[in-house]
Coordinates of N, CA and C in Angstrom, one line a residue:
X1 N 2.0 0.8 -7.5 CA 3.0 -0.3 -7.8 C 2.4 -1.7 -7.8
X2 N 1.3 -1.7 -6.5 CA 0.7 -3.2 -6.5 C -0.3 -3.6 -7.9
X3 N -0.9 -2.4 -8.4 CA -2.1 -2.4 -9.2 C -2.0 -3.1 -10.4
X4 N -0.7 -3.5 -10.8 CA -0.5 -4.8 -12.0 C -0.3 -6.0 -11.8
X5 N -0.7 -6.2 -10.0 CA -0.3 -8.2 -9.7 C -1.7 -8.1 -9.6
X6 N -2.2 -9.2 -10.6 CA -3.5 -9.9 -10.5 C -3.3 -11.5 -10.1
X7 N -1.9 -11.7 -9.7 CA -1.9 -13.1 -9.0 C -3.2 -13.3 -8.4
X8 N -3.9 -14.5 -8.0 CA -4.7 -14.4 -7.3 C -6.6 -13.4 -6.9
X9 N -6.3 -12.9 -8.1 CA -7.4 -12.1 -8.0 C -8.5 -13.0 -8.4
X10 N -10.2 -12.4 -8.2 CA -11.3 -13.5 -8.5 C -11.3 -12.4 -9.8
X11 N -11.9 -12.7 -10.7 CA -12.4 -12.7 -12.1 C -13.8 -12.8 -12.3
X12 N -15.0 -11.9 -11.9 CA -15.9 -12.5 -12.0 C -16.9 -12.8 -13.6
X13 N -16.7 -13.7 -14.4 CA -17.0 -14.3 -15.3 C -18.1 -15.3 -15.2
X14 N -18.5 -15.2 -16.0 CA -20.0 -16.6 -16.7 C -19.7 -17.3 -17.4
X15 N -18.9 -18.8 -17.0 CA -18.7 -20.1 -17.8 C -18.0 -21.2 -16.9
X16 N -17.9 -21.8 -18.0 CA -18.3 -23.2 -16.8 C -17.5 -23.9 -15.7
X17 N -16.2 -23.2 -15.8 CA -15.5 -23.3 -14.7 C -16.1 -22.4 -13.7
X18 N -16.3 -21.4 -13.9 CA -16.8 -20.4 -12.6 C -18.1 -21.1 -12.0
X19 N -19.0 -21.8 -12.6 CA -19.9 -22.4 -11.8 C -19.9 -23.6 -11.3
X20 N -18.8 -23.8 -11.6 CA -18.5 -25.5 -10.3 C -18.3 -24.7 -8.9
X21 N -18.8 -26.6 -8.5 CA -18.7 -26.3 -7.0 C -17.3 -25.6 -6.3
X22 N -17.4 -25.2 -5.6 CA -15.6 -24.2 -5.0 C -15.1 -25.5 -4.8
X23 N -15.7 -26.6 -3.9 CA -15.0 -27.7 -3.1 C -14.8 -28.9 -4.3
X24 N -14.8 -28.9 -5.7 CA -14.7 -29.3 -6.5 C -13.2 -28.8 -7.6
X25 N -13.5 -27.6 -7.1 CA -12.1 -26.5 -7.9 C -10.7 -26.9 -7.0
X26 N -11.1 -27.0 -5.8 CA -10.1 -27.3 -4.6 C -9.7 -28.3 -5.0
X27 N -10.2 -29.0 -5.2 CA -9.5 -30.9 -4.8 C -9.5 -30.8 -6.4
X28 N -9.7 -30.5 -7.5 CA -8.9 -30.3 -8.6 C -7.6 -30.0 -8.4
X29 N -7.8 -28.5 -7.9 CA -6.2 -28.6 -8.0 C -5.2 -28.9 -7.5
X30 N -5.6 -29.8 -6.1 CA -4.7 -29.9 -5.1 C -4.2 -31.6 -6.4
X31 N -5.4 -31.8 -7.0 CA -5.0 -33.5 -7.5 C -3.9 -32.8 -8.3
X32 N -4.1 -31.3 -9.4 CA -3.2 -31.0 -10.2 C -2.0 -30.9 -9.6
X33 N -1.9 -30.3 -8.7 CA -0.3 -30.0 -7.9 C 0.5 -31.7 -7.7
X34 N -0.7 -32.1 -7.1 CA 0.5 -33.9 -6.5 C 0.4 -34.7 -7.6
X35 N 0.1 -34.3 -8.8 CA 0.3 -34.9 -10.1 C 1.5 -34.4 -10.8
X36 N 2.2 -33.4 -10.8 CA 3.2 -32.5 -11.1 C 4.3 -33.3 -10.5
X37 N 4.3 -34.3 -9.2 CA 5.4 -34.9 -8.5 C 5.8 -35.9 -9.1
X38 N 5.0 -36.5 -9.7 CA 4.5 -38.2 -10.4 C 4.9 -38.0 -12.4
X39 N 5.3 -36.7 -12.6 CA 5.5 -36.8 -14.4 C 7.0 -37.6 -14.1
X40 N 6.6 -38.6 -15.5 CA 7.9 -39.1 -15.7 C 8.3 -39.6 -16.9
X41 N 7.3 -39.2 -18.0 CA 7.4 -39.0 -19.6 C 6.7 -38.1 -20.1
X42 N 6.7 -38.1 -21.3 CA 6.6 -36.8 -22.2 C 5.1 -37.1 -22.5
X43 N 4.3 -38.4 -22.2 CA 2.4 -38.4 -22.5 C 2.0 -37.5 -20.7
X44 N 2.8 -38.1 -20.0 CA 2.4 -37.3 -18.5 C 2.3 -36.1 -19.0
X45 N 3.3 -35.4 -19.1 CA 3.3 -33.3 -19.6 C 2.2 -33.5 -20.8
X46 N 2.2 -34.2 -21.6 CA 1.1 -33.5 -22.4 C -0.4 -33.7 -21.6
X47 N -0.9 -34.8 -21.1 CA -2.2 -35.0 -20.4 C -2.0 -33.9 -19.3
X48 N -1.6 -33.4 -18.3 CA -1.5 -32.4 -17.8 C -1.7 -31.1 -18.3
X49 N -0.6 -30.6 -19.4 CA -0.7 -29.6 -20.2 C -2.3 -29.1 -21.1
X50 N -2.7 -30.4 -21.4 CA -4.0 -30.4 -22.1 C -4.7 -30.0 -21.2
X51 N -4.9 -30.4 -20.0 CA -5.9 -30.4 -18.8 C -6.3 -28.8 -18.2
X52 N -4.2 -28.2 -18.0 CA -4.4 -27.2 -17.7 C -5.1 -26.1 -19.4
X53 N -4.6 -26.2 -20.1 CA -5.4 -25.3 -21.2 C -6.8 -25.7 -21.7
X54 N -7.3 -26.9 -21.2 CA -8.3 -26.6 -21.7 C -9.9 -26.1 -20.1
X55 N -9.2 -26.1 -19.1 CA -9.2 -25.1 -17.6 C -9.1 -23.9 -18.3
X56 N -8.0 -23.5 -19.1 CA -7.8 -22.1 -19.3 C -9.0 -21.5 -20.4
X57 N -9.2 -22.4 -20.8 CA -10.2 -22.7 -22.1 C -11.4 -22.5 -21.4
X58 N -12.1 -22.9 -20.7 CA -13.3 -23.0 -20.3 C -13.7 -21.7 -19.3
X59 N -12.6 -21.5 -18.8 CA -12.5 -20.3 -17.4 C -12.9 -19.0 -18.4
X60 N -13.0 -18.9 -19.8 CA -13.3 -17.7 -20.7 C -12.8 -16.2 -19.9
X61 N -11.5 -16.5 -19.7 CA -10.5 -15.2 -18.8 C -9.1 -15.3 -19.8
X62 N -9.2 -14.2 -20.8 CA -8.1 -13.9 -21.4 C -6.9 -14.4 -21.3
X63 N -6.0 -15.1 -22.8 CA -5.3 -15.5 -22.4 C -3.8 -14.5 -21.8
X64 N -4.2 -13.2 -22.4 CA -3.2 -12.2 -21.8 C -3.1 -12.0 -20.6
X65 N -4.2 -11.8 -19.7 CA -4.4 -12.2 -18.1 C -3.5 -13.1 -17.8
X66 N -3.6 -14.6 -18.3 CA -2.9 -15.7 -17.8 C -1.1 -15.5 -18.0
X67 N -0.9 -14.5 -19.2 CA 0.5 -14.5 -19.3 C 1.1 -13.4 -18.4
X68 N -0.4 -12.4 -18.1 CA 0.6 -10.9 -17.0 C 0.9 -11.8 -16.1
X69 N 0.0 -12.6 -15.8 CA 0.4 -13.3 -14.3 C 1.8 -14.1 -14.3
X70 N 2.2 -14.7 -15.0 CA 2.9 -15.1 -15.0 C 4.5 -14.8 -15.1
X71 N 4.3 -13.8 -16.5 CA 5.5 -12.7 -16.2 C 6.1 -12.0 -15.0
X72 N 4.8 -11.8 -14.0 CA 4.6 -11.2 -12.6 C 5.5 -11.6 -11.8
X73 N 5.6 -13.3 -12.2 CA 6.4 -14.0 -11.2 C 7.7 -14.3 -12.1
X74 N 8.2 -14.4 -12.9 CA 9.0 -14.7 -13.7 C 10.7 -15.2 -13.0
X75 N 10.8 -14.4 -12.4 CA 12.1 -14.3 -11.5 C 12.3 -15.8 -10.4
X76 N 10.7 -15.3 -9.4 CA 10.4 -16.7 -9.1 C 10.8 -18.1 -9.4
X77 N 9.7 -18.3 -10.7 CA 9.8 -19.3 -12.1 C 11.0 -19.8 -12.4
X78 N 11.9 -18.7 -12.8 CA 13.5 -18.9 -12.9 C 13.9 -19.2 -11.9
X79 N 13.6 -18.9 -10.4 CA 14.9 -19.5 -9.6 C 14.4 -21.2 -9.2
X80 N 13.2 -21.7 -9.4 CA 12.7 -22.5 -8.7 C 13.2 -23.5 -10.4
X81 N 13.1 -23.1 -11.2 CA 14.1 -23.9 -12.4 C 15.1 -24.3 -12.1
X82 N 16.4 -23.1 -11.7 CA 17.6 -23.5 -11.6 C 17.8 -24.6 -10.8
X83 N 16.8 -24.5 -9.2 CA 17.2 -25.5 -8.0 C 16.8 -26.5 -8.9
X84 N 15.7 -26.8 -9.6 CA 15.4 -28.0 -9.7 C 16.6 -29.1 -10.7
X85 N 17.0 -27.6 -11.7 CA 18.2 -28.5 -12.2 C 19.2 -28.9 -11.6
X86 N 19.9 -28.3 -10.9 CA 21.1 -28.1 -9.5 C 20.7 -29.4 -8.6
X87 N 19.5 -29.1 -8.4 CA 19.2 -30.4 -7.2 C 19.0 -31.9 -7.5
X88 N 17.9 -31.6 -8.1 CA 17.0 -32.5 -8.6 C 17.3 -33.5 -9.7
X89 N 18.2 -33.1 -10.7 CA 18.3 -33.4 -12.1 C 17.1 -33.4 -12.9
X90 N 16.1 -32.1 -12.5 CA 14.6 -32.5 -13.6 C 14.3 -32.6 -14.4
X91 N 15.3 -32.3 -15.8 CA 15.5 -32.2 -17.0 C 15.9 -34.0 -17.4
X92 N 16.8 -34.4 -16.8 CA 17.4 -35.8 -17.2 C 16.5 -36.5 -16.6
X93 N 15.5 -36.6 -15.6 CA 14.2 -37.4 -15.4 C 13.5 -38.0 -16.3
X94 N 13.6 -37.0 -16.9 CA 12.3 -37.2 -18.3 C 12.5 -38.0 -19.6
X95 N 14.1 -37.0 -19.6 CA 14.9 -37.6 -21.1 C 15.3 -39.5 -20.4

């Protein structure tokens, strides 16, 4: 049952994301996350957007990988959507 979440699994690959420093990968992403708090137009989501695919780009790990994982959580995804429209207004933030 577990053997199709590859959430989180290492990938061991040869390219150029896989040979940065770890403590370099870290503080990447943690900047990616508290940048996610701070979008407030439509150049923010694309400079982001760009950032993460071209991470996805370089990491030379299938883009099919990147979508199991994601479908994996899908349910997730969806409920953390609804709150944010419900709560938040995250949609009308932007517009």
């Amino acid at each position: 049952m577990l053997n199709n979440i590859t959430l989180g699994r290492y990938y061991q690959r040869e390219s150029i994301v896989h040979s940065l420093n770890p403590i370099f990968k870290i503080i990447s992403l943690i900047i990616m996350i508290i940048s996610i708090f701070f979008i407030d137009n439509y150049i923010d989501i694309l400079m982001l957007g760009s950032y993460l695919l071209l991470s996805i780009v370089y990491s030379n790990i299938n883009i099919k990988t990147y979508l199991k994982n994601i479908l994996g959580i899908k349910i997730f995804l969806i409920f953390i959507f609804v709150i944010d429209i419900i709560f938040f207004n995250g949609i009308n933030k932007i517009i």
